[in-house]
Tab-separated table of C-alpha atoms in Angstrom:
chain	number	residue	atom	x	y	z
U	185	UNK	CA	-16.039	3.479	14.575
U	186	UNK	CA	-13.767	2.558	16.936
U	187	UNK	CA	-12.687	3.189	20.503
U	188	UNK	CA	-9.851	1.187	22.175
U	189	UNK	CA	-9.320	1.370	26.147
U	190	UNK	CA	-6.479	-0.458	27.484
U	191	UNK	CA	-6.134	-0.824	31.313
U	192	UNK	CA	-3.751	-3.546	32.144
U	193	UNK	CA	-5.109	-6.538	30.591
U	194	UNK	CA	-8.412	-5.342	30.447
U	195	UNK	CA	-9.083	-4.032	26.491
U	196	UNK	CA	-12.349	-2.349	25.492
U	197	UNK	CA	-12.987	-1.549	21.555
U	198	UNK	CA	-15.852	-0.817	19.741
U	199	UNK	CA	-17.731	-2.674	17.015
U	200	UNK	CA	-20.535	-0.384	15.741
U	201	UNK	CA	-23.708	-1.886	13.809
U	202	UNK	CA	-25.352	1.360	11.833
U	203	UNK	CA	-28.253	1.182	9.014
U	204	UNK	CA	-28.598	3.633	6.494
U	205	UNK	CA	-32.005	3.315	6.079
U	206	UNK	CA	-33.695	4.144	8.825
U	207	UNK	CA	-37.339	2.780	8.688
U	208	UNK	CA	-35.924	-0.501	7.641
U	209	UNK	CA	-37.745	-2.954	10.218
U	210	UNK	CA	-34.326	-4.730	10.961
U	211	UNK	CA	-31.185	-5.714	9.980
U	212	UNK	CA	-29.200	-9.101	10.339
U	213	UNK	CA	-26.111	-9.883	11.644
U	214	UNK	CA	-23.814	-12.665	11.940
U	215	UNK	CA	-21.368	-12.232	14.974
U	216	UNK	CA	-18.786	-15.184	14.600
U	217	UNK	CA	-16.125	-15.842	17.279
U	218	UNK	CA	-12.977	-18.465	16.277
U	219	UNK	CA	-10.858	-19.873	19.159
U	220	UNK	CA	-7.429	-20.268	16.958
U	221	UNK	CA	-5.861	-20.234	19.785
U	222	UNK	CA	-4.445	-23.053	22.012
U	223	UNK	CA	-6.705	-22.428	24.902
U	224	UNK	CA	-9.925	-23.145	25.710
U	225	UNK	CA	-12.383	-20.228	26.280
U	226	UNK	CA	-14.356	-20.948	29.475
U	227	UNK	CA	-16.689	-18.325	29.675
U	228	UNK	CA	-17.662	-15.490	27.002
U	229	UNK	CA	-19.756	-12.520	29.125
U	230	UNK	CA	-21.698	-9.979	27.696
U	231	UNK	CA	-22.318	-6.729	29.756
U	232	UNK	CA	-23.817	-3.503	29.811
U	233	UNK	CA	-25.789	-4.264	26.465
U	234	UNK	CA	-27.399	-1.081	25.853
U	235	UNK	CA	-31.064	0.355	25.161
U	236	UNK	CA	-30.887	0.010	21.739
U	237	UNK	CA	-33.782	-1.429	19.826
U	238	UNK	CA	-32.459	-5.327	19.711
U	239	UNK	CA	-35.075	-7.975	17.969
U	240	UNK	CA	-35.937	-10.851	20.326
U	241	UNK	CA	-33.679	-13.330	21.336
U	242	UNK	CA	-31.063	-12.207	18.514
U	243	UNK	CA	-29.184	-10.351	21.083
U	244	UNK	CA	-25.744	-11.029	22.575
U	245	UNK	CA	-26.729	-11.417	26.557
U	246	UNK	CA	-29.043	-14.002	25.346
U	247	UNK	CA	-27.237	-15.637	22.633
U	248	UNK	CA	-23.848	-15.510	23.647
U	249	UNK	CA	-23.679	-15.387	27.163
U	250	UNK	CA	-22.124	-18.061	28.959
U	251	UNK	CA	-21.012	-20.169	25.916
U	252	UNK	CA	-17.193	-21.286	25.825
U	253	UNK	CA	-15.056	-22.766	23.053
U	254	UNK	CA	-12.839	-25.673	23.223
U	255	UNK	CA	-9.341	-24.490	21.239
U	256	UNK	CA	-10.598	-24.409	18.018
U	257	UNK	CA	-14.172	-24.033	17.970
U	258	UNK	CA	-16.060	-21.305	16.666
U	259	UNK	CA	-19.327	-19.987	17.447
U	260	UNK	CA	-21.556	-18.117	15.474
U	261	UNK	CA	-25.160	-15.768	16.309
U	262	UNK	CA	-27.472	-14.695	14.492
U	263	UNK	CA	-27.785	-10.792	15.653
U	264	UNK	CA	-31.509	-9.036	14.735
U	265	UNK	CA	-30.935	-5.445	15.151
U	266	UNK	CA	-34.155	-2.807	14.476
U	267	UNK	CA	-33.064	0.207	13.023
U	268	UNK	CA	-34.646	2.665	14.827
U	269	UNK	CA	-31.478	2.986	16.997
U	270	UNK	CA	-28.230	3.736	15.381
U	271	UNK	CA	-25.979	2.266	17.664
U	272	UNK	CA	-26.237	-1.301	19.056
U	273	UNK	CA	-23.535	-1.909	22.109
U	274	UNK	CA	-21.868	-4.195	24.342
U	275	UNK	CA	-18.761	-5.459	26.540
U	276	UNK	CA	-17.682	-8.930	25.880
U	277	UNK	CA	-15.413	-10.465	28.599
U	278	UNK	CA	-13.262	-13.693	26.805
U	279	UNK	CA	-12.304	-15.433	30.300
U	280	UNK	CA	-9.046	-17.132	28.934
U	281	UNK	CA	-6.143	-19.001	31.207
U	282	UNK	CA	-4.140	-15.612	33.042
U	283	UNK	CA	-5.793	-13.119	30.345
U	284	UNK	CA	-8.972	-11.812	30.042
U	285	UNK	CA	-9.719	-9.267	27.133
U	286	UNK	CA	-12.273	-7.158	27.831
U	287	UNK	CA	-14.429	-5.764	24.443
U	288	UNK	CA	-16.713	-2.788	23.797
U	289	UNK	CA	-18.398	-4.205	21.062
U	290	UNK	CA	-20.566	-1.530	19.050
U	291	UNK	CA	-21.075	-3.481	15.233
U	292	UNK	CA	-21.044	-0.748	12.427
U	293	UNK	CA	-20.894	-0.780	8.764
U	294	UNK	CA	-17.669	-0.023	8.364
U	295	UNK	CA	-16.459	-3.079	10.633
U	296	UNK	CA	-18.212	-5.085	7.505
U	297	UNK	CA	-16.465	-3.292	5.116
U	298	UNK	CA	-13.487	-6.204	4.228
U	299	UNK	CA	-11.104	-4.724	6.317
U	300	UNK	CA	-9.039	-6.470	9.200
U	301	UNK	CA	-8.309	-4.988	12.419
U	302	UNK	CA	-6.279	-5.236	15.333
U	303	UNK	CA	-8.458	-5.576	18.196
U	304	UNK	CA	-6.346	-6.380	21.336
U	305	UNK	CA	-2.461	-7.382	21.750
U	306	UNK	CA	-2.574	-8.905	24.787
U	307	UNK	CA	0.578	-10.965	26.661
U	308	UNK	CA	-0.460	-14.571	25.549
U	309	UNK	CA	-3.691	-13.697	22.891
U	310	UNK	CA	-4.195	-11.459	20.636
U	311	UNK	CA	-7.334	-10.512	18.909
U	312	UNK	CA	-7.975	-9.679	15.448
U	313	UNK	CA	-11.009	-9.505	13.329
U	314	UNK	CA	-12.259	-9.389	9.780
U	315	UNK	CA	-15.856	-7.792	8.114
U	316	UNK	CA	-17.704	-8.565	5.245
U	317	UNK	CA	-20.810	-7.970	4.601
U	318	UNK	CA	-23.308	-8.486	7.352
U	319	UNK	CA	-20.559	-11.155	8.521
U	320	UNK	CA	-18.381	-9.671	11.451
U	321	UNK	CA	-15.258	-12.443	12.837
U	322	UNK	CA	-13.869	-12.091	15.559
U	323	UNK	CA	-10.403	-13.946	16.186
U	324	UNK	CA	-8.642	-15.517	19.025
U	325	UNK	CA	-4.877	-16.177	18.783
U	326	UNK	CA	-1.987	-16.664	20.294
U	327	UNK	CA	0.283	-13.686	21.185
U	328	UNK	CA	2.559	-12.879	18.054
U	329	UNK	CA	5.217	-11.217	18.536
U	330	UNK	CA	5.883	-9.684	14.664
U	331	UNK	CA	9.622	-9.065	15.347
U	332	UNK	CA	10.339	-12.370	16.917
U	333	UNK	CA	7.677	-14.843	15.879
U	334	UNK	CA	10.073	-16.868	14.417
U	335	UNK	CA	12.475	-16.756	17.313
U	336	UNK	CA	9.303	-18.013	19.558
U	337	UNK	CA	8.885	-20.943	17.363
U	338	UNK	CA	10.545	-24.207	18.224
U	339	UNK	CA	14.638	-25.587	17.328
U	340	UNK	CA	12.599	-28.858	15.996
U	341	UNK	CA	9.993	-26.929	13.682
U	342	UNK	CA	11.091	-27.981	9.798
U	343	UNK	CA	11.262	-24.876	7.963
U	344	UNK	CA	9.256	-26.812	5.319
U	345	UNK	CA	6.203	-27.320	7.987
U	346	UNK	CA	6.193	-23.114	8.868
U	347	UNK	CA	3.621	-20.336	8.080
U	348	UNK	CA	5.582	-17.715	6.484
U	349	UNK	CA	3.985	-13.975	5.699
U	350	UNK	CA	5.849	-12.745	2.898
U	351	UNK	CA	5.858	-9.927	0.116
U	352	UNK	CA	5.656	-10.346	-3.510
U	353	UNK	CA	7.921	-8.134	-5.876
U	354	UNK	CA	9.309	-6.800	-2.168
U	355	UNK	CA	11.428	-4.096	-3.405
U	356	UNK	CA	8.053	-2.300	-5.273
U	357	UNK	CA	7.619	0.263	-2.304
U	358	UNK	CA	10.576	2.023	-3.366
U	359	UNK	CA	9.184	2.883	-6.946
U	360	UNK	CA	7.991	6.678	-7.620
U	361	UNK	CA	6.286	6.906	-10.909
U	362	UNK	CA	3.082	9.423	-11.059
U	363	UNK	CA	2.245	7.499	-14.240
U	364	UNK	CA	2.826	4.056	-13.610
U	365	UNK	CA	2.675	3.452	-9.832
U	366	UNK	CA	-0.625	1.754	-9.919
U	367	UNK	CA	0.972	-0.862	-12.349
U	368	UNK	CA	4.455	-1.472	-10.581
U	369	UNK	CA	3.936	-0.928	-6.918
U	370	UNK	CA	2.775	-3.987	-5.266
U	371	UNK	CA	3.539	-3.148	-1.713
U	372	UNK	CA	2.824	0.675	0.095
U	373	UNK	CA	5.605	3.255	0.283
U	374	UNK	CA	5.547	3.145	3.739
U	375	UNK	CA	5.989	-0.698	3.332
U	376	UNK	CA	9.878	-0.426	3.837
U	377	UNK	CA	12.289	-3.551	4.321
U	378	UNK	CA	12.223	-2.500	8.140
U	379	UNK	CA	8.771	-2.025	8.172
U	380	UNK	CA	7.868	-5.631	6.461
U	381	UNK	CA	10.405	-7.313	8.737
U	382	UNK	CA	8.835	-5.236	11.861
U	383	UNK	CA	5.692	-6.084	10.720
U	384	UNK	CA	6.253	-10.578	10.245
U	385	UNK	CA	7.014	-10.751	7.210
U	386	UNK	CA	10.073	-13.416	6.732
U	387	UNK	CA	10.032	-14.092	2.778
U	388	UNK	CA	11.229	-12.109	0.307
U	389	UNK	CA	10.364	-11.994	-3.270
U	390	UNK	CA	13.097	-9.812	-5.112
U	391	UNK	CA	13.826	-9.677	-8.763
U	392	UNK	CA	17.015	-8.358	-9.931
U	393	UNK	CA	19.099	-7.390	-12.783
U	394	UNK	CA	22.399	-8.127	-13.601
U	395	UNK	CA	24.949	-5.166	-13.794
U	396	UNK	CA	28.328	-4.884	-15.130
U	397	UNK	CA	30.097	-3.698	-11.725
U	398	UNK	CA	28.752	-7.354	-10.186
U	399	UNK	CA	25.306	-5.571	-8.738
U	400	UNK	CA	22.152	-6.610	-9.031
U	401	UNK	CA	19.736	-4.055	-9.434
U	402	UNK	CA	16.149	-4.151	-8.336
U	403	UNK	CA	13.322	-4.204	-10.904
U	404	UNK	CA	9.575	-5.598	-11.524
U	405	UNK	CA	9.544	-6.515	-14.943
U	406	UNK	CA	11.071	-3.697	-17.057
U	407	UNK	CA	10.670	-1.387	-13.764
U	408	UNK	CA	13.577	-0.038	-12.545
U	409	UNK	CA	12.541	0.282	-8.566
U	410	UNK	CA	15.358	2.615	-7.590
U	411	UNK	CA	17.400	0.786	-5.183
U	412	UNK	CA	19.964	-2.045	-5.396
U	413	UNK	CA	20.134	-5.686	-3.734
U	414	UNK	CA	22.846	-4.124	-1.651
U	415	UNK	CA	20.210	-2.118	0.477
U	416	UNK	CA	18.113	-5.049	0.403
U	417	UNK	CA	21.376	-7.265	2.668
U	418	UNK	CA	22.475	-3.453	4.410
U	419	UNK	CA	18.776	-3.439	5.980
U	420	UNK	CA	18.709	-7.681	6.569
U	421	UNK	CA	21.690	-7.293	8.042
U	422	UNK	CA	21.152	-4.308	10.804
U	423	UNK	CA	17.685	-5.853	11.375
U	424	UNK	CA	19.147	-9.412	12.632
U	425	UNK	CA	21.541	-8.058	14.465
U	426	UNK	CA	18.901	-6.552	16.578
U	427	UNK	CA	16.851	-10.111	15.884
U	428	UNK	CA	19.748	-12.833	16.095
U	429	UNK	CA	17.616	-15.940	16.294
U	430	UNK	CA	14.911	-14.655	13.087
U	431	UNK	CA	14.958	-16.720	10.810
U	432	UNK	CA	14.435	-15.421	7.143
U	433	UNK	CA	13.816	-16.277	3.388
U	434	UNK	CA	15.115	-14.850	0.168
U	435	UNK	CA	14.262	-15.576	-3.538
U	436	UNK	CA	16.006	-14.387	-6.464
U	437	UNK	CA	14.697	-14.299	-9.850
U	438	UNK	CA	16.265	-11.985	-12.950
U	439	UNK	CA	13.677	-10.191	-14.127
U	440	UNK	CA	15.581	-8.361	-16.571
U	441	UNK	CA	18.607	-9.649	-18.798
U	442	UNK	CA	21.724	-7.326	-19.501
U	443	UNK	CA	24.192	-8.565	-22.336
U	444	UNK	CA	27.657	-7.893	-21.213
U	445	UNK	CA	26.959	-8.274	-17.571
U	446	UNK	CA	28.444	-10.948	-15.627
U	447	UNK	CA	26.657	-14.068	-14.654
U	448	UNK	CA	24.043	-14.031	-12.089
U	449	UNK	CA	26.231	-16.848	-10.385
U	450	UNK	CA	29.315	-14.931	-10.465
U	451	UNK	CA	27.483	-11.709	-8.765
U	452	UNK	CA	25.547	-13.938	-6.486
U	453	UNK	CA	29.530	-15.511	-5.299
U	454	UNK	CA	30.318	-11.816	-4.945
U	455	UNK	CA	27.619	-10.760	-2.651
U	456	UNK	CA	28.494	-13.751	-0.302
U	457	UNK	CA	31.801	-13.083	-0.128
U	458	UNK	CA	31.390	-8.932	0.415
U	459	UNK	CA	29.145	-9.837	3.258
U	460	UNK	CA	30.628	-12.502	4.983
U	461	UNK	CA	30.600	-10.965	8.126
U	462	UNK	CA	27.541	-9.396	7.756
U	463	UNK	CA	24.966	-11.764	6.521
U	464	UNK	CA	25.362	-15.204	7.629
U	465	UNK	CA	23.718	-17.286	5.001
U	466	UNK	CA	21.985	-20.295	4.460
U	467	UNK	CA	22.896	-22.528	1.475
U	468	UNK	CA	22.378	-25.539	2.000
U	469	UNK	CA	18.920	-26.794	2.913
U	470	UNK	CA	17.007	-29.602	2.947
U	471	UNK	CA	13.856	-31.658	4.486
U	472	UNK	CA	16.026	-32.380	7.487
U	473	UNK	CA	16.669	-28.588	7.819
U	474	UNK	CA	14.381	-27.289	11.026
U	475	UNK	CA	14.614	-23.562	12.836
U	476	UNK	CA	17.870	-25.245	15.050
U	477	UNK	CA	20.043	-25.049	11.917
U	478	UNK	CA	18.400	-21.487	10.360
U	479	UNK	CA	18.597	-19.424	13.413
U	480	UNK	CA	19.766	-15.636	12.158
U	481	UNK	CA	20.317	-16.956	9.191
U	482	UNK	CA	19.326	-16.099	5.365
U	483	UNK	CA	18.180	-18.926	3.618
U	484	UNK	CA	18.888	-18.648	-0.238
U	485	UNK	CA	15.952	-19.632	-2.477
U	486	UNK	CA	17.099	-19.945	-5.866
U	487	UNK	CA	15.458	-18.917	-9.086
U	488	UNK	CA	18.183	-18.512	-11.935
U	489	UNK	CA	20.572	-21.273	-11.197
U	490	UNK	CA	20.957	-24.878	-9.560
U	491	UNK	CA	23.288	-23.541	-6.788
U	492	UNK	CA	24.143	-22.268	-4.478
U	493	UNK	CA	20.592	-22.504	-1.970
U	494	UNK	CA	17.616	-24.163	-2.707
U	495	UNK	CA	17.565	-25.016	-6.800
U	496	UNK	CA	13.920	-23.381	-7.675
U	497	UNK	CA	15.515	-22.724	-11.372
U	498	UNK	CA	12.705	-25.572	-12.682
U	499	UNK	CA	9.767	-22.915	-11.617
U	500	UNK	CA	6.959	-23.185	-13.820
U	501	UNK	CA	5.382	-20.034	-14.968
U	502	UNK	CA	1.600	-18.985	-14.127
U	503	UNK	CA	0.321	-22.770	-12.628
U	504	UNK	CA	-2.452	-23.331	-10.259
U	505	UNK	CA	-1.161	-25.984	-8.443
U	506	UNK	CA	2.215	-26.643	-10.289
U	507	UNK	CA	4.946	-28.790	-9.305
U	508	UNK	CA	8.622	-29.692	-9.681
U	509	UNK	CA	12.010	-31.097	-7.480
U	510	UNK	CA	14.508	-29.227	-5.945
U	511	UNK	CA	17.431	-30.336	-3.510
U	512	UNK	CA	15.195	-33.162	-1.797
U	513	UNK	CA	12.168	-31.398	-1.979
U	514	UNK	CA	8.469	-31.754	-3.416
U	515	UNK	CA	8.061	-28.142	-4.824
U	516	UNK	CA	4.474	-27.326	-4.940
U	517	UNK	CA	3.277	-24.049	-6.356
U	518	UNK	CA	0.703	-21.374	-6.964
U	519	UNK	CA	1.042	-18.624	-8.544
U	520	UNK	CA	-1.421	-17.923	-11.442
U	521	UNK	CA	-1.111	-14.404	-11.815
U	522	UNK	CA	-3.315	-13.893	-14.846
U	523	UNK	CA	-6.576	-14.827	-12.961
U	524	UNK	CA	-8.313	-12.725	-10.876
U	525	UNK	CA	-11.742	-12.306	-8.811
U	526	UNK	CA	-13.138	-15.500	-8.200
U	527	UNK	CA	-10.936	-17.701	-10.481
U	528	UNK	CA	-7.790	-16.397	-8.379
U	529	UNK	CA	-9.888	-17.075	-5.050
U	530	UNK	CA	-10.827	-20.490	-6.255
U	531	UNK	CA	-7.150	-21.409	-7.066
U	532	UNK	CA	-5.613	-19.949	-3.461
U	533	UNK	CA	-7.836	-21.766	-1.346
U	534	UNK	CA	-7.748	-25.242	-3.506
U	535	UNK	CA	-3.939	-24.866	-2.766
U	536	UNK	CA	-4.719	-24.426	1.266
U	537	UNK	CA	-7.052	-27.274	0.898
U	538	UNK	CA	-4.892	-30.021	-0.932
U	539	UNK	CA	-1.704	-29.421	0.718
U	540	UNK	CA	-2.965	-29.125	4.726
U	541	UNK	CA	-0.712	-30.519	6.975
U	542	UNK	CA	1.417	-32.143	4.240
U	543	UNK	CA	4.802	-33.644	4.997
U	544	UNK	CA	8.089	-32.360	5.866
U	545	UNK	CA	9.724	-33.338	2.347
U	546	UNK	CA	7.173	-30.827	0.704
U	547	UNK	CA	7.934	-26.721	0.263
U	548	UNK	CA	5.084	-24.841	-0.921
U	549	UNK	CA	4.333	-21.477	-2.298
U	550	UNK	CA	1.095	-20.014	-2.301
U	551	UNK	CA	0.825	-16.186	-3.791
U	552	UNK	CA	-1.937	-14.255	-2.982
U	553	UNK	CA	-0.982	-11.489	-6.136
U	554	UNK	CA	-2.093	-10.776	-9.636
U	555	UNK	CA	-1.932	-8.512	-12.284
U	556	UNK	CA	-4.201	-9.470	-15.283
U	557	UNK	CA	-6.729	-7.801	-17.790
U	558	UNK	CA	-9.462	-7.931	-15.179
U	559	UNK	CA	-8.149	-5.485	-13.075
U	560	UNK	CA	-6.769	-3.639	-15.514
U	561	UNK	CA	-3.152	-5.384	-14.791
U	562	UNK	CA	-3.061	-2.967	-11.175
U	563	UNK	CA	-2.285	-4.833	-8.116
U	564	UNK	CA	-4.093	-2.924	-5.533
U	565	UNK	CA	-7.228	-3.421	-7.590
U	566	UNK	CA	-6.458	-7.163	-8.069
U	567	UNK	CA	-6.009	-7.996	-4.910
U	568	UNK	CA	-9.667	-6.113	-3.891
U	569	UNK	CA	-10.909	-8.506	-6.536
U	570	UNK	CA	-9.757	-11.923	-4.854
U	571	UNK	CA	-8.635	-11.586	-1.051
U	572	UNK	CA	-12.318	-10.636	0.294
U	573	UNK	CA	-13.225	-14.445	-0.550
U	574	UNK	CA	-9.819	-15.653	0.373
U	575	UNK	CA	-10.326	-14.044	4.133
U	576	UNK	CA	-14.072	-15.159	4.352
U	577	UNK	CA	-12.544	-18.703	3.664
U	578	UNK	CA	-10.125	-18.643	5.934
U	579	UNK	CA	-12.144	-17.190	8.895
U	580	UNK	CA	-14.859	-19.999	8.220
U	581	UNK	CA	-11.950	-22.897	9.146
U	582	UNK	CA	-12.659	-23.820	12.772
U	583	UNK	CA	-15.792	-24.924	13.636
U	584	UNK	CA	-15.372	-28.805	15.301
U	585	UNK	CA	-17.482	-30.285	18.202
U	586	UNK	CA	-14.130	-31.783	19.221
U	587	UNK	CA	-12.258	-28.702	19.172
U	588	UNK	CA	-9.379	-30.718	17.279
U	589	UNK	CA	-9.381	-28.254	14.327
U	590	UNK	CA	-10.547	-31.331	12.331
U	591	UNK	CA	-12.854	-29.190	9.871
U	592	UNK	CA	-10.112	-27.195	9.110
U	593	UNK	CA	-10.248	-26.798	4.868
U	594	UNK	CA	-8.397	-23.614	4.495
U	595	UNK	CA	-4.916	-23.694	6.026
U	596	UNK	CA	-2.614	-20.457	5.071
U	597	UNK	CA	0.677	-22.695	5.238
U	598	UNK	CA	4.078	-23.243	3.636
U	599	UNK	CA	5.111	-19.443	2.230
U	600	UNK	CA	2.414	-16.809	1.544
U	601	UNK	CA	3.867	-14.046	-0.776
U	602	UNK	CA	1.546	-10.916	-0.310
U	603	UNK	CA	0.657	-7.876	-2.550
U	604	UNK	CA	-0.371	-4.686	-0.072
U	605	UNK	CA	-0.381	-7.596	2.839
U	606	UNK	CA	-2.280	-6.583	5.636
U	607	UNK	CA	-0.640	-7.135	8.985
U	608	UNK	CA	-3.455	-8.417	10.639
U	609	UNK	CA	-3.271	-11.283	8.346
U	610	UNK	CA	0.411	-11.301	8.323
U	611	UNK	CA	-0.269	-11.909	12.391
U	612	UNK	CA	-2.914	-14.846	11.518
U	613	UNK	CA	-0.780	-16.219	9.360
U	614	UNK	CA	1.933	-16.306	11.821
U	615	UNK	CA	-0.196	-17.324	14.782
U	616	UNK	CA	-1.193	-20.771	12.235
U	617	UNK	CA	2.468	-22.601	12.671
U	618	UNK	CA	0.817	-23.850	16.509
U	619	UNK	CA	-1.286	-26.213	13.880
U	620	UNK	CA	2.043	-27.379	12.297
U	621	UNK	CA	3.679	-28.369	16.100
């Protein structure tokens, strides 16, 4: 349960920490906070802590009170809560440079329950947190703005260096099939192109195919998904007009053949010319290309062909940690979408771990989607299978006595293709390119 109170910079929620069995003689807690932010903490005070039947010294005014956190540090605390009370509260003050959010923390189980959640959006940190189990993460970031992250970043940032949130099979909220949404869909009706650009998201996974009046078509396999790539540029194109220095990604892939129809080249040439002065494109990229050069721009990512954009036509199909050239590029990729659960956990955060901080000549692709037998080849349910690990990983990275982020393991970098993404994470993932200045 949650209650959020905002009063200038001052931001209460609640966290609440509930048993369901009530003459259990406690229940244990982990309360973890991460500095990913730039900032040092220099004071974390807890207040008000309530009446509530709290075990010893496993309480936040005596565990956490008065700690701070060098920029990135994390601290965690054991929290021994008796069940006889079915609420356990406090306010936690983060004293940060010219911000201080200001908590209601009540822990329940339903904060626990793998979910993310925005927590505060404040004017240079935001907060968000993640639950799982009797584990309950609390992050500090810096302030993303989702519609102009990019824009925020700086000219000299390589594009190949960047954090990208993006969606896999992007065009899948627009499919309405009673029968077969749970197979096809891979992002939420409400998910709209607006919506996933409003929301961070800057890469875009769309598979197409070919038509005889020089369209493309969007589809997911054999799934026709309603709507053509001309809505796709239509919405890019309003959208950057309104966000000039965004900087976005598209890949194209023909998911389904049609004899007769012209050459994905030839309808490709078509769409650049029909929206000249619409969509100003990006075509030709390389290791040297940063943010300076990309700046309300589309940059083409290639899948059927060698040119125009970046040549991805070598793409190897379902690899763990595949590779190939293109332009001047290292490709490295994941995307072993028949393995699921722990096996697609396993192969996600090996990818994070060997390719941290790697150079500027590299351009990785790491996709957090699946569809295999184990999940009964539905998205939604794949994902559930795999991403609860995935976040625990990822929210374990910061703990250094340095506060250099040296223990980092699990790095969400290079592009990050999504099914259902959560926007929470799409905000973490964001908030990650400070690591890549």
């Amino acid at each position: 349960m949650f209650k959020i109170i905002i009063n200038n910079l001052i931001i209460s929620f609640s966290i609440l920490l509930y048993s369901n069995t009530l003459f259990a003689a406690s229940k244990t807690k982990y309360l973890y906070i991460n500095n990913f932010s730039n900032t040092n903490i220099f004071n974390l005070l807890t207040e008000n802590v309530d009446n509530s039947d709290w075990d010893g010294v496993s309480r936040p005014d005596k565990n956490i009170n008065g700690k701070s956190l060098a920029s990135g540090q994390k601290l965690s605390e054991r929290e021994e809560i008796n069940t006889y009370k079915n609420t356990h509260c406090f306010n936690l003050n983060i004293h940060m440079k010219d911000e201080i959010p200001n908590i209601r923390v009540c822990l329940d189980s339903d904060w626990t329950n793998q979910n993310w959640r925005t927590l505060y959006i404040g004017n240079k940190y935001d907060v968000v947190s993640y639950g799982q189990t009797n584990d309950v993460y609390i992050d500090v970031i810096n302030h993303v703005d989702l519609q102009n992250w990019t824009t925020n970043l700086p000219d000299s940032m390589p594009i190949a260096k960047m954090s990208i949130p993006g969606t896999h099979d992007s065009g899948t909220w627009h499919y309405n099939n009673f029968i077969m949404n749970s197979f096809v869909r891979t992002q939420r009706t409400s998910s709209t192109f607006f919506v996933q650009l409003d929301e961070g998201i800057r890469f875009f996974d769309i598979r197409v195919k070919p038509e005889k009046d020089y369209v493309w078509s969007l589809y997911h396999s054999s799934f026709y998904l309603g709507i053509s790539f001309n809505q796709f540029l239509d919405n890019v194109s309003e959208w950057l007009n309104k966000h000039p220095s965004e900087t976005l990604f598209v890949s194209i892939k023909e998911d389904q053949s049609n004899t007769g129809a012209p050459s994905n080249n030839d309808i490709l040439s078509k769409y650049i010319n029909d929206y000249a002065n619409k969509i100003k494109w990006l075509l030709d990229v390389n290791d040297s290309t940063t943010l300076a050069h990309a700046r309300g721009r589309l940059i083409l990512l290639n899948r059927f062909n060698e040119t125009p954009g970046v040549n991805l036509k070598a793409w190897p199909d379902d690899v763990a940690n595949g590779t190939f050239t293109a332009n001047n590029f290292t490709v490295w990729l994941q995307d072993s979408y028949t393995s699921g659960g722990s096996d697609k956990s396993a192969a996600i955060l090996r990818f994070m771990y060997n390719h941290f901080k790697s150079p500027n000549t590299e351009l990785k692709f790491n996709f957090m989607s699946s569809s295999t037998s184990s999940c009964f080849y539905k998205p939604k349910e794949c994902k559930n299978s795999f991403m609860p690990h995935v976040n625990y990983a990822i929210n374990q990275n910061s703990e250094t006595s340095s506060g250099s982020n040296g223990n980092i393991k699990y790095f969400p970098n290079g592009v990050i293709p999504m099914d259902f993404y959560d926007v929470e994470l799409s905000r973490f993932i964001a908030a990650m390119n400070q690591f890549s200045l």
